[in-house]
Amino acid sequence: MHFPDNAFGDPFDIAHLPLRRPAEGYAVQMLDTDRLLDRNSGDFLPVRSPALQALFPDFASAHDAAGNWVRHHCPAADTHRLAIVPASFDPILERHVLIYGVLCGQP
């Protein structure tokens, strides 16, 4: 199953976003939650999980990971509730940071 470039949000380049807080990478967020896709386990973990490794180096890597998760977990691909978002890791708080906060699935 192929996913278009914008299946998980419009492609973006972190370097060109006007962010108040710097982002260090791309993360796959489950909408309406503070859960991010862990690169190691392939599961969604809360941002406060010490095991979470959520930062992808580029949009394409995050897109591939999101697509793989949907293929394995969603019977209907268009109901996935995933978005690729800018994120960072706060070494003092020892947790990932959602630059835009928890995104809602419905406006």
PDB file of N, CA and C in Angstrom:
ATOM      1  N   MET A   1       0.837  -1.166   0.000  1.00  0.00           N
ATOM      2  CA  MET A   1       0.000   0.000   0.000  1.00  0.00           C
ATOM      3  C   MET A   1       0.890   1.241   0.000  1.00  0.00           C
ATOM      4  N   HIS A   2       0.601   2.137  -0.911  1.00  0.00           N
ATOM      5  CA  HIS A   2       1.370   3.378  -1.040  1.00  0.00           C
ATOM      6  C   HIS A   2       0.596   4.528  -0.397  1.00  0.00           C
ATOM      7  N   PHE A   3       1.313   5.403   0.290  1.00  0.00           N
ATOM      8  CA  PHE A   3       0.713   6.580   0.908  1.00  0.00           C
ATOM      9  C   PHE A   3       1.248   7.817   0.212  1.00  0.00           C
ATOM     10  N   PRO A   4       0.353   8.728  -0.191  1.00  0.00           N
ATOM     11  CA  PRO A   4       0.840   9.966  -0.816  1.00  0.00           C
ATOM     12  C   PRO A   4       1.684  10.780   0.162  1.00  0.00           C
ATOM     13  N   ASP A   5       2.467  11.698  -0.365  1.00  0.00           N
ATOM     14  CA  ASP A   5       3.352  12.517   0.470  1.00  0.00           C
ATOM     15  C   ASP A   5       2.618  13.225   1.598  1.00  0.00           C
ATOM     16  N   ASN A   6       1.358  13.605   1.377  1.00  0.00           N
ATOM     17  CA  ASN A   6       0.614  14.355   2.383  1.00  0.00           C
ATOM     18  C   ASN A   6      -0.345  13.490   3.206  1.00  0.00           C
ATOM     19  N   ALA A   7      -0.155  12.182   3.217  1.00  0.00           N
ATOM     20  CA  ALA A   7      -1.036  11.272   3.960  1.00  0.00           C
ATOM     21  C   ALA A   7      -1.017  11.530   5.463  1.00  0.00           C
ATOM     22  N   PHE A   8       0.079  12.091   5.978  1.00  0.00           N
ATOM     23  CA  PHE A   8       0.220  12.342   7.411  1.00  0.00           C
ATOM     24  C   PHE A   8       0.485  13.824   7.680  1.00  0.00           C
ATOM     25  N   GLY A   9      -0.043  14.663   6.815  1.00  0.00           N
ATOM     26  CA  GLY A   9       0.173  16.105   6.889  1.00  0.00           C
ATOM     27  C   GLY A   9       1.047  16.554   5.729  1.00  0.00           C
ATOM     28  N   ASP A  10       0.978  17.826   5.444  1.00  0.00           N
ATOM     29  CA  ASP A  10       1.783  18.367   4.348  1.00  0.00           C
ATOM     30  C   ASP A  10       3.265  18.242   4.667  1.00  0.00           C
ATOM     31  N   PRO A  11       4.071  17.796   3.693  1.00  0.00           N
ATOM     32  CA  PRO A  11       5.520  17.722   3.920  1.00  0.00           C
ATOM     33  C   PRO A  11       6.078  19.103   4.289  1.00  0.00           C
ATOM     34  N   PHE A  12       7.034  19.117   5.209  1.00  0.00           N
ATOM     35  CA  PHE A  12       7.633  20.373   5.632  1.00  0.00           C
ATOM     36  C   PHE A  12       9.105  20.161   5.943  1.00  0.00           C
ATOM     37  N   ASP A  13       9.835  21.264   5.917  1.00  0.00           N
ATOM     38  CA  ASP A  13      11.251  21.272   6.259  1.00  0.00           C
ATOM     39  C   ASP A  13      11.381  22.074   7.555  1.00  0.00           C
ATOM     40  N   ILE A  14      11.848  21.426   8.605  1.00  0.00           N
ATOM     41  CA  ILE A  14      11.964  22.085   9.914  1.00  0.00           C
ATOM     42  C   ILE A  14      12.748  23.393   9.821  1.00  0.00           C
ATOM     43  N   ALA A  15      13.771  23.404   8.991  1.00  0.00           N
ATOM     44  CA  ALA A  15      14.618  24.596   8.880  1.00  0.00           C
ATOM     45  C   ALA A  15      13.844  25.812   8.376  1.00  0.00           C
ATOM     46  N   HIS A  16      12.710  25.592   7.725  1.00  0.00           N
ATOM     47  CA  HIS A  16      11.948  26.709   7.159  1.00  0.00           C
ATOM     48  C   HIS A  16      10.678  27.041   7.943  1.00  0.00           C
ATOM     49  N   LEU A  17      10.464  26.386   9.077  1.00  0.00           N
ATOM     50  CA  LEU A  17       9.287  26.687   9.895  1.00  0.00           C
ATOM     51  C   LEU A  17       9.595  27.826  10.866  1.00  0.00           C
ATOM     52  N   PRO A  18       8.662  28.765  11.030  1.00  0.00           N
ATOM     53  CA  PRO A  18       8.857  29.838  12.008  1.00  0.00           C
ATOM     54  C   PRO A  18       8.430  29.362  13.404  1.00  0.00           C
ATOM     55  N   LEU A  19       9.298  28.619  14.071  1.00  0.00           N
ATOM     56  CA  LEU A  19       8.970  28.034  15.372  1.00  0.00           C
ATOM     57  C   LEU A  19       9.529  28.875  16.507  1.00  0.00           C
ATOM     58  N   ARG A  20       8.754  29.047  17.567  1.00  0.00           N
ATOM     59  CA  ARG A  20       9.233  29.769  18.750  1.00  0.00           C
ATOM     60  C   ARG A  20      10.227  28.926  19.529  1.00  0.00           C
ATOM     61  N   ARG A  21      10.062  27.625  19.478  1.00  0.00           N
ATOM     62  CA  ARG A  21      10.954  26.696  20.162  1.00  0.00           C
ATOM     63  C   ARG A  21      11.592  25.817  19.083  1.00  0.00           C
ATOM     64  N   PRO A  22      12.899  25.648  19.088  1.00  0.00           N
ATOM     65  CA  PRO A  22      13.543  24.882  18.013  1.00  0.00           C
ATOM     66  C   PRO A  22      13.161  23.403  18.032  1.00  0.00           C
ATOM     67  N   ALA A  23      13.006  22.855  16.848  1.00  0.00           N
ATOM     68  CA  ALA A  23      12.726  21.428  16.697  1.00  0.00           C
ATOM     69  C   ALA A  23      14.017  20.727  16.309  1.00  0.00           C
ATOM     70  N   GLU A  24      14.170  19.501  16.783  1.00  0.00           N
ATOM     71  CA  GLU A  24      15.371  18.721  16.487  1.00  0.00           C
ATOM     72  C   GLU A  24      15.114  17.610  15.490  1.00  0.00           C
ATOM     73  N   GLY A  25      13.846  17.341  15.219  1.00  0.00           N
ATOM     74  CA  GLY A  25      13.531  16.264  14.302  1.00  0.00           C
ATOM     75  C   GLY A  25      12.050  16.170  14.035  1.00  0.00           C
ATOM     76  N   TYR A  26      11.683  15.133  13.345  1.00  0.00           N
ATOM     77  CA  TYR A  26      10.305  14.877  12.956  1.00  0.00           C
ATOM     78  C   TYR A  26       9.800  13.710  13.800  1.00  0.00           C
ATOM     79  N   ALA A  27       8.554  13.787  14.230  1.00  0.00           N
ATOM     80  CA  ALA A  27       7.960  12.715  15.020  1.00  0.00           C
ATOM     81  C   ALA A  27       6.600  12.364  14.428  1.00  0.00           C
ATOM     82  N   VAL A  28       6.162  11.132  14.672  1.00  0.00           N
ATOM     83  CA  VAL A  28       4.835  10.694  14.248  1.00  0.00           C
ATOM     84  C   VAL A  28       3.955  10.694  15.492  1.00  0.00           C
ATOM     85  N   GLN A  29       2.959  11.572  15.492  1.00  0.00           N
ATOM     86  CA  GLN A  29       2.081  11.731  16.646  1.00  0.00           C
ATOM     87  C   GLN A  29       0.730  11.068  16.388  1.00  0.00           C
ATOM     88  N   MET A  30       0.207  10.380  17.399  1.00  0.00           N
ATOM     89  CA  MET A  30      -1.166   9.885  17.364  1.00  0.00           C
ATOM     90  C   MET A  30      -2.041  11.064  17.770  1.00  0.00           C
ATOM     91  N   LEU A  31      -2.919  11.495  16.864  1.00  0.00           N
ATOM     92  CA  LEU A  31      -3.754  12.659  17.128  1.00  0.00           C
ATOM     93  C   LEU A  31      -4.591  12.470  18.391  1.00  0.00           C
ATOM     94  N   ASP A  32      -4.852  13.570  19.074  1.00  0.00           N
ATOM     95  CA  ASP A  32      -5.613  13.604  20.327  1.00  0.00           C
ATOM     96  C   ASP A  32      -4.876  12.964  21.496  1.00  0.00           C
ATOM     97  N   THR A  33      -3.581  12.703  21.354  1.00  0.00           N
ATOM     98  CA  THR A  33      -2.797  12.103  22.434  1.00  0.00           C
ATOM     99  C   THR A  33      -1.421  12.755  22.507  1.00  0.00           C
ATOM    100  N   ASP A  34      -0.695  12.439  23.559  1.00  0.00           N
ATOM    101  CA  ASP A  34       0.707  12.872  23.665  1.00  0.00           C
ATOM    102  C   ASP A  34       1.635  11.713  23.326  1.00  0.00           C
ATOM    103  N   ARG A  35       1.165  10.789  22.518  1.00  0.00           N
ATOM    104  CA  ARG A  35       1.939   9.596  22.160  1.00  0.00           C
ATOM    105  C   ARG A  35       2.636   9.771  20.820  1.00  0.00           C
ATOM    106  N   LEU A  36       3.898   9.327  20.792  1.00  0.00           N
ATOM    107  CA  LEU A  36       4.709   9.381  19.582  1.00  0.00           C
ATOM    108  C   LEU A  36       5.162   7.978  19.214  1.00  0.00           C
ATOM    109  N   LEU A  37       5.392   7.777  17.930  1.00  0.00           N
ATOM    110  CA  LEU A  37       5.853   6.483  17.444  1.00  0.00           C
ATOM    111  C   LEU A  37       7.315   6.283  17.831  1.00  0.00           C
ATOM    112  N   ASP A  38       7.578   5.216  18.552  1.00  0.00           N
ATOM    113  CA  ASP A  38       8.941   4.883  18.971  1.00  0.00           C
ATOM    114  C   ASP A  38       9.663   4.199  17.817  1.00  0.00           C
ATOM    115  N   ARG A  39      10.828   4.703  17.444  1.00  0.00           N
ATOM    116  CA  ARG A  39      11.606   4.144  16.327  1.00  0.00           C
ATOM    117  C   ARG A  39      12.065   2.725  16.604  1.00  0.00           C
ATOM    118  N   ASN A  40      12.297   2.382  17.859  1.00  0.00           N
ATOM    119  CA  ASN A  40      12.824   1.051  18.177  1.00  0.00           C
ATOM    120  C   ASN A  40      11.750  -0.023  18.241  1.00  0.00           C
ATOM    121  N   SER A  41      10.672   0.235  18.953  1.00  0.00           N
ATOM    122  CA  SER A  41       9.643  -0.800  19.151  1.00  0.00           C
ATOM    123  C   SER A  41       8.540  -0.754  18.102  1.00  0.00           C
ATOM    124  N   GLY A  42       8.340   0.397  17.462  1.00  0.00           N
ATOM    125  CA  GLY A  42       7.241   0.536  16.522  1.00  0.00           C
ATOM    126  C   GLY A  42       5.904   0.751  17.214  1.00  0.00           C
ATOM    127  N   ASP A  43       5.930   1.005  18.520  1.00  0.00           N
ATOM    128  CA  ASP A  43       4.719   1.265  19.296  1.00  0.00           C
ATOM    129  C   ASP A  43       4.612   2.760  19.593  1.00  0.00           C
ATOM    130  N   PHE A  44       3.403   3.200  19.939  1.00  0.00           N
ATOM    131  CA  PHE A  44       3.214   4.578  20.368  1.00  0.00           C
ATOM    132  C   PHE A  44       3.402   4.644  21.870  1.00  0.00           C
ATOM    133  N   LEU A  45       4.294   5.538  22.304  1.00  0.00           N
ATOM    134  CA  LEU A  45       4.602   5.713  23.721  1.00  0.00           C
ATOM    135  C   LEU A  45       4.359   7.164  24.122  1.00  0.00           C
ATOM    136  N   PRO A  46       4.018   7.408  25.390  1.00  0.00           N
ATOM    137  CA  PRO A  46       3.846   8.789  25.849  1.00  0.00           C
ATOM    138  C   PRO A  46       5.165   9.557  25.789  1.00  0.00           C
ATOM    139  N   VAL A  47       5.084  10.874  25.612  1.00  0.00           N
ATOM    140  CA  VAL A  47       6.300  11.691  25.524  1.00  0.00           C
ATOM    141  C   VAL A  47       7.161  11.575  26.776  1.00  0.00           C
ATOM    142  N   ARG A  48       6.571  11.230  27.905  1.00  0.00           N
ATOM    143  CA  ARG A  48       7.331  11.102  29.154  1.00  0.00           C
ATOM    144  C   ARG A  48       7.979   9.731  29.343  1.00  0.00           C
ATOM    145  N   SER A  49       7.770   8.813  28.419  1.00  0.00           N
ATOM    146  CA  SER A  49       8.352   7.477  28.549  1.00  0.00           C
ATOM    147  C   SER A  49       9.872   7.545  28.382  1.00  0.00           C
ATOM    148  N   PRO A  50      10.629   6.996  29.342  1.00  0.00           N
ATOM    149  CA  PRO A  50      12.090   7.015  29.209  1.00  0.00           C
ATOM    150  C   PRO A  50      12.590   6.142  28.056  1.00  0.00           C
ATOM    151  N   ALA A  51      11.781   5.209  27.591  1.00  0.00           N
ATOM    152  CA  ALA A  51      12.194   4.333  26.496  1.00  0.00           C
ATOM    153  C   ALA A  51      11.982   4.966  25.121  1.00  0.00           C
ATOM    154  N   LEU A  52      11.217   6.035  25.044  1.00  0.00           N
ATOM    155  CA  LEU A  52      10.838   6.629  23.765  1.00  0.00           C
ATOM    156  C   LEU A  52      12.032   7.193  23.002  1.00  0.00           C
ATOM    157  N   GLN A  53      12.140   6.791  21.755  1.00  0.00           N
ATOM    158  CA  GLN A  53      13.110   7.328  20.796  1.00  0.00           C
ATOM    159  C   GLN A  53      12.297   7.737  19.576  1.00  0.00           C
ATOM    160  N   ALA A  54      11.819   8.972  19.542  1.00  0.00           N
ATOM    161  CA  ALA A  54      10.808   9.354  18.561  1.00  0.00           C
ATOM    162  C   ALA A  54      11.285  10.251  17.426  1.00  0.00           C
ATOM    163  N   LEU A  55      12.492  10.763  17.483  1.00  0.00           N
ATOM    164  CA  LEU A  55      12.908  11.745  16.491  1.00  0.00           C
ATOM    165  C   LEU A  55      13.480  11.087  15.235  1.00  0.00           C
ATOM    166  N   PHE A  56      12.890  11.457  14.102  1.00  0.00           N
ATOM    167  CA  PHE A  56      13.373  11.003  12.801  1.00  0.00           C
ATOM    168  C   PHE A  56      14.168  12.148  12.176  1.00  0.00           C
ATOM    169  N   PRO A  57      15.200  11.842  11.395  1.00  0.00           N
ATOM    170  CA  PRO A  57      16.049  12.904  10.847  1.00  0.00           C
ATOM    171  C   PRO A  57      15.407  13.722   9.732  1.00  0.00           C
ATOM    172  N   ASP A  58      14.383  13.165   9.065  1.00  0.00           N
ATOM    173  CA  ASP A  58      13.753  13.885   7.964  1.00  0.00           C
ATOM    174  C   ASP A  58      12.300  13.442   7.810  1.00  0.00           C
ATOM    175  N   PHE A  59      11.556  14.230   7.030  1.00  0.00           N
ATOM    176  CA  PHE A  59      10.135  13.955   6.830  1.00  0.00           C
ATOM    177  C   PHE A  59       9.937  12.590   6.181  1.00  0.00           C
ATOM    178  N   ALA A  60      10.777  12.248   5.209  1.00  0.00           N
ATOM    179  CA  ALA A  60      10.622  10.979   4.491  1.00  0.00           C
ATOM    180  C   ALA A  60      10.745   9.776   5.424  1.00  0.00           C
ATOM    181  N   SER A  61      11.682   9.817   6.364  1.00  0.00           N
ATOM    182  CA  SER A  61      11.850   8.709   7.320  1.00  0.00           C
ATOM    183  C   SER A  61      10.626   8.580   8.218  1.00  0.00           C
ATOM    184  N   ALA A  62      10.108   9.708   8.679  1.00  0.00           N
ATOM    185  CA  ALA A  62       8.903   9.686   9.517  1.00  0.00           C
ATOM    186  C   ALA A  62       7.712   9.173   8.709  1.00  0.00           C
ATOM    187  N   HIS A  63       7.615   9.587   7.466  1.00  0.00           N
ATOM    188  CA  HIS A  63       6.529   9.152   6.584  1.00  0.00           C
ATOM    189  C   HIS A  63       6.585   7.635   6.379  1.00  0.00           C
ATOM    190  N   ASP A  64       7.765   7.102   6.129  1.00  0.00           N
ATOM    191  CA  ASP A  64       7.915   5.651   5.951  1.00  0.00           C
ATOM    192  C   ASP A  64       7.501   4.894   7.206  1.00  0.00           C
ATOM    193  N   ALA A  65       7.914   5.390   8.372  1.00  0.00           N
ATOM    194  CA  ALA A  65       7.571   4.736   9.639  1.00  0.00           C
ATOM    195  C   ALA A  65       6.066   4.787   9.889  1.00  0.00           C
ATOM    196  N   ALA A  66       5.445   5.934   9.604  1.00  0.00           N
ATOM    197  CA  ALA A  66       3.996   6.058   9.780  1.00  0.00           C
ATOM    198  C   ALA A  66       3.269   5.107   8.842  1.00  0.00           C
ATOM    199  N   GLY A  67       3.712   5.038   7.604  1.00  0.00           N
ATOM    200  CA  GLY A  67       3.102   4.118   6.637  1.00  0.00           C
ATOM    201  C   GLY A  67       3.209   2.674   7.074  1.00  0.00           C
ATOM    202  N   ASN A  68       4.363   2.281   7.585  1.00  0.00           N
ATOM    203  CA  ASN A  68       4.543   0.905   8.071  1.00  0.00           C
ATOM    204  C   ASN A  68       3.610   0.612   9.235  1.00  0.00           C
ATOM    205  N   TRP A  69       3.462   1.565  10.152  1.00  0.00           N
ATOM    206  CA  TRP A  69       2.570   1.360  11.298  1.00  0.00           C
ATOM    207  C   TRP A  69       1.128   1.174  10.817  1.00  0.00           C
ATOM    208  N   VAL A  70       0.695   2.021   9.897  1.00  0.00           N
ATOM    209  CA  VAL A  70      -0.681   1.932   9.378  1.00  0.00           C
ATOM    210  C   VAL A  70      -0.902   0.588   8.680  1.00  0.00           C
ATOM    211  N   ARG A  71       0.048   0.145   7.894  1.00  0.00           N
ATOM    212  CA  ARG A  71      -0.090  -1.150   7.199  1.00  0.00           C
ATOM    213  C   ARG A  71      -0.313  -2.302   8.178  1.00  0.00           C
ATOM    214  N   HIS A  72       0.316  -2.228   9.339  1.00  0.00           N
ATOM    215  CA  HIS A  72       0.243  -3.316  10.311  1.00  0.00           C
ATOM    216  C   HIS A  72      -0.894  -3.179  11.323  1.00  0.00           C
ATOM    217  N   HIS A  73      -1.449  -1.968  11.483  1.00  0.00           N
ATOM    218  CA  HIS A  73      -2.412  -1.760  12.570  1.00  0.00           C
ATOM    219  C   HIS A  73      -3.782  -1.234  12.163  1.00  0.00           C
ATOM    220  N   CYS A  74      -3.956  -0.808  10.949  1.00  0.00           N
ATOM    221  CA  CYS A  74      -5.227  -0.197  10.556  1.00  0.00           C
ATOM    222  C   CYS A  74      -5.891  -0.985   9.427  1.00  0.00           C
ATOM    223  N   PRO A  75      -7.066  -1.542   9.690  1.00  0.00           N
ATOM    224  CA  PRO A  75      -7.764  -2.264   8.626  1.00  0.00           C
ATOM    225  C   PRO A  75      -8.181  -1.337   7.480  1.00  0.00           C
ATOM    226  N   ALA A  76      -8.504  -0.081   7.799  1.00  0.00           N
ATOM    227  CA  ALA A  76      -8.834   0.920   6.780  1.00  0.00           C
ATOM    228  C   ALA A  76      -7.779   2.021   6.865  1.00  0.00           C
ATOM    229  N   ALA A  77      -6.932   2.120   5.862  1.00  0.00           N
ATOM    230  CA  ALA A  77      -5.783   3.033   5.896  1.00  0.00           C
ATOM    231  C   ALA A  77      -6.175   4.491   6.103  1.00  0.00           C
ATOM    232  N   ASP A  78      -7.352   4.890   5.670  1.00  0.00           N
ATOM    233  CA  ASP A  78      -7.726   6.303   5.781  1.00  0.00           C
ATOM    234  C   ASP A  78      -8.258   6.683   7.166  1.00  0.00           C
ATOM    235  N   THR A  79      -8.204   5.756   8.125  1.00  0.00           N
ATOM    236  CA  THR A  79      -8.661   6.050   9.492  1.00  0.00           C
ATOM    237  C   THR A  79      -7.511   6.062  10.490  1.00  0.00           C
ATOM    238  N   HIS A  80      -6.309   6.338  10.037  1.00  0.00           N
ATOM    239  CA  HIS A  80      -5.106   6.157  10.858  1.00  0.00           C
ATOM    240  C   HIS A  80      -4.930   7.128  12.016  1.00  0.00           C
ATOM    241  N   ARG A  81      -5.374   8.378  11.949  1.00  0.00           N
ATOM    242  CA  ARG A  81      -5.224   9.379  13.016  1.00  0.00           C
ATOM    243  C   ARG A  81      -3.759   9.701  13.348  1.00  0.00           C
ATOM    244  N   LEU A  82      -2.879   9.732  12.359  1.00  0.00           N
ATOM    245  CA  LEU A  82      -1.462  10.037  12.575  1.00  0.00           C
ATOM    246  C   LEU A  82      -1.085  11.334  11.879  1.00  0.00           C
ATOM    247  N   ALA A  83      -0.123  12.044  12.463  1.00  0.00           N
ATOM    248  CA  ALA A  83       0.413  13.261  11.852  1.00  0.00           C
ATOM    249  C   ALA A  83       1.915  13.322  12.098  1.00  0.00           C
ATOM    250  N   ILE A  84       2.638  13.804  11.114  1.00  0.00           N
ATOM    251  CA  ILE A  84       4.071  14.044  11.281  1.00  0.00           C
ATOM    252  C   ILE A  84       4.220  15.479  11.776  1.00  0.00           C
ATOM    253  N   VAL A  85       4.948  15.624  12.880  1.00  0.00           N
ATOM    254  CA  VAL A  85       5.059  16.921  13.556  1.00  0.00           C
ATOM    255  C   VAL A  85       6.516  17.231  13.897  1.00  0.00           C
ATOM    256  N   PRO A  86       6.838  18.519  14.055  1.00  0.00           N
ATOM    257  CA  PRO A  86       8.172  18.863  14.545  1.00  0.00           C
ATOM    258  C   PRO A  86       8.235  18.557  16.047  1.00  0.00           C
ATOM    259  N   ALA A  87       9.369  18.071  16.499  1.00  0.00           N
ATOM    260  CA  ALA A  87       9.531  17.725  17.915  1.00  0.00           C
ATOM    261  C   ALA A  87      10.978  17.918  18.323  1.00  0.00           C
ATOM    262  N   SER A  88      11.184  17.868  19.632  1.00  0.00           N
ATOM    263  CA  SER A  88      12.544  17.953  20.163  1.00  0.00           C
ATOM    264  C   SER A  88      12.630  17.096  21.421  1.00  0.00           C
ATOM    265  N   PHE A  89      13.823  17.049  21.991  1.00  0.00           N
ATOM    266  CA  PHE A  89      14.031  16.327  23.242  1.00  0.00           C
ATOM    267  C   PHE A  89      14.626  17.301  24.241  1.00  0.00           C
ATOM    268  N   ASP A  90      14.007  17.386  25.416  1.00  0.00           N
ATOM    269  CA  ASP A  90      14.480  18.278  26.474  1.00  0.00           C
ATOM    270  C   ASP A  90      15.343  17.461  27.429  1.00  0.00           C
ATOM    271  N   PRO A  91      16.659  17.687  27.443  1.00  0.00           N
ATOM    272  CA  PRO A  91      17.544  16.891  28.296  1.00  0.00           C
ATOM    273  C   PRO A  91      17.355  17.161  29.793  1.00  0.00           C
ATOM    274  N   ILE A  92      16.853  18.324  30.138  1.00  0.00           N
ATOM    275  CA  ILE A  92      16.624  18.628  31.558  1.00  0.00           C
ATOM    276  C   ILE A  92      15.388  17.887  32.070  1.00  0.00           C
ATOM    277  N   LEU A  93      14.296  17.968  31.304  1.00  0.00           N
ATOM    278  CA  LEU A  93      13.079  17.252  31.687  1.00  0.00           C
ATOM    279  C   LEU A  93      13.141  15.764  31.322  1.00  0.00           C
ATOM    280  N   GLU A  94      14.119  15.427  30.484  1.00  0.00           N
ATOM    281  CA  GLU A  94      14.313  14.050  30.008  1.00  0.00           C
ATOM    282  C   GLU A  94      13.056  13.497  29.358  1.00  0.00           C
ATOM    283  N   ARG A  95      12.528  14.283  28.396  1.00  0.00           N
ATOM    284  CA  ARG A  95      11.349  13.846  27.665  1.00  0.00           C
ATOM    285  C   ARG A  95      11.274  14.562  26.326  1.00  0.00           C
ATOM    286  N   HIS A  96      10.503  13.977  25.432  1.00  0.00           N
ATOM    287  CA  HIS A  96      10.267  14.600  24.141  1.00  0.00           C
ATOM    288  C   HIS A  96       9.302  15.771  24.309  1.00  0.00           C
ATOM    289  N   VAL A  97       9.401  16.727  23.401  1.00  0.00           N
ATOM    290  CA  VAL A  97       8.556  17.912  23.441  1.00  0.00           C
ATOM    291  C   VAL A  97       7.814  18.019  22.114  1.00  0.00           C
ATOM    292  N   LEU A  98       6.493  18.133  22.209  1.00  0.00           N
ATOM    293  CA  LEU A  98       5.661  18.371  21.034  1.00  0.00           C
ATOM    294  C   LEU A  98       5.621  19.878  20.812  1.00  0.00           C
ATOM    295  N   ILE A  99       6.253  20.343  19.759  1.00  0.00           N
ATOM    296  CA  ILE A  99       6.371  21.781  19.512  1.00  0.00           C
ATOM    297  C   ILE A  99       4.985  22.436  19.409  1.00  0.00           C
ATOM    298  N   TYR A 100       4.034  21.766  18.768  1.00  0.00           N
ATOM    299  CA  TYR A 100       2.680  22.310  18.616  1.00  0.00           C
ATOM    300  C   TYR A 100       1.733  21.790  19.697  1.00  0.00           C
ATOM    301  N   GLY A 101       2.199  21.008  20.639  1.00  0.00           N
ATOM    302  CA  GLY A 101       1.330  20.437  21.655  1.00  0.00           C
ATOM    303  C   GLY A 101       0.557  19.248  21.108  1.00  0.00           C
ATOM    304  N   VAL A 102      -0.488  18.865  21.818  1.00  0.00           N
ATOM    305  CA  VAL A 102      -1.318  17.741  21.383  1.00  0.00           C
ATOM    306  C   VAL A 102      -2.254  18.232  20.279  1.00  0.00           C
ATOM    307  N   LEU A 103      -2.098  17.652  19.112  1.00  0.00           N
ATOM    308  CA  LEU A 103      -2.950  18.027  17.976  1.00  0.00           C
ATOM    309  C   LEU A 103      -4.267  17.252  18.047  1.00  0.00           C
ATOM    310  N   CYS A 104      -5.348  17.941  17.725  1.00  0.00           N
ATOM    311  CA  CYS A 104      -6.671  17.316  17.741  1.00  0.00           C
ATOM    312  C   CYS A 104      -6.984  16.715  16.375  1.00  0.00           C
ATOM    313  N   GLY A 105      -7.695  15.607  16.386  1.00  0.00           N
ATOM    314  CA  GLY A 105      -8.095  14.956  15.155  1.00  0.00           C
ATOM    315  C   GLY A 105      -9.224  15.675  14.447  1.00  0.00           C
ATOM    316  N   GLN A 106     -10.041  16.385  15.207  1.00  0.00           N
ATOM    317  CA  GLN A 106     -11.168  17.143  14.654  1.00  0.00           C
ATOM    318  C   GLN A 106     -11.049  18.601  15.067  1.00  0.00           C
ATOM    319  N   PRO A 107     -11.317  19.525  14.144  1.00  0.00           N
ATOM    320  CA  PRO A 107     -11.223  20.958  14.505  1.00  0.00           C
ATOM    321  C   PRO A 107     -12.316  21.371  15.488  1.00  0.00           C
TER     322      PRO A 107
END
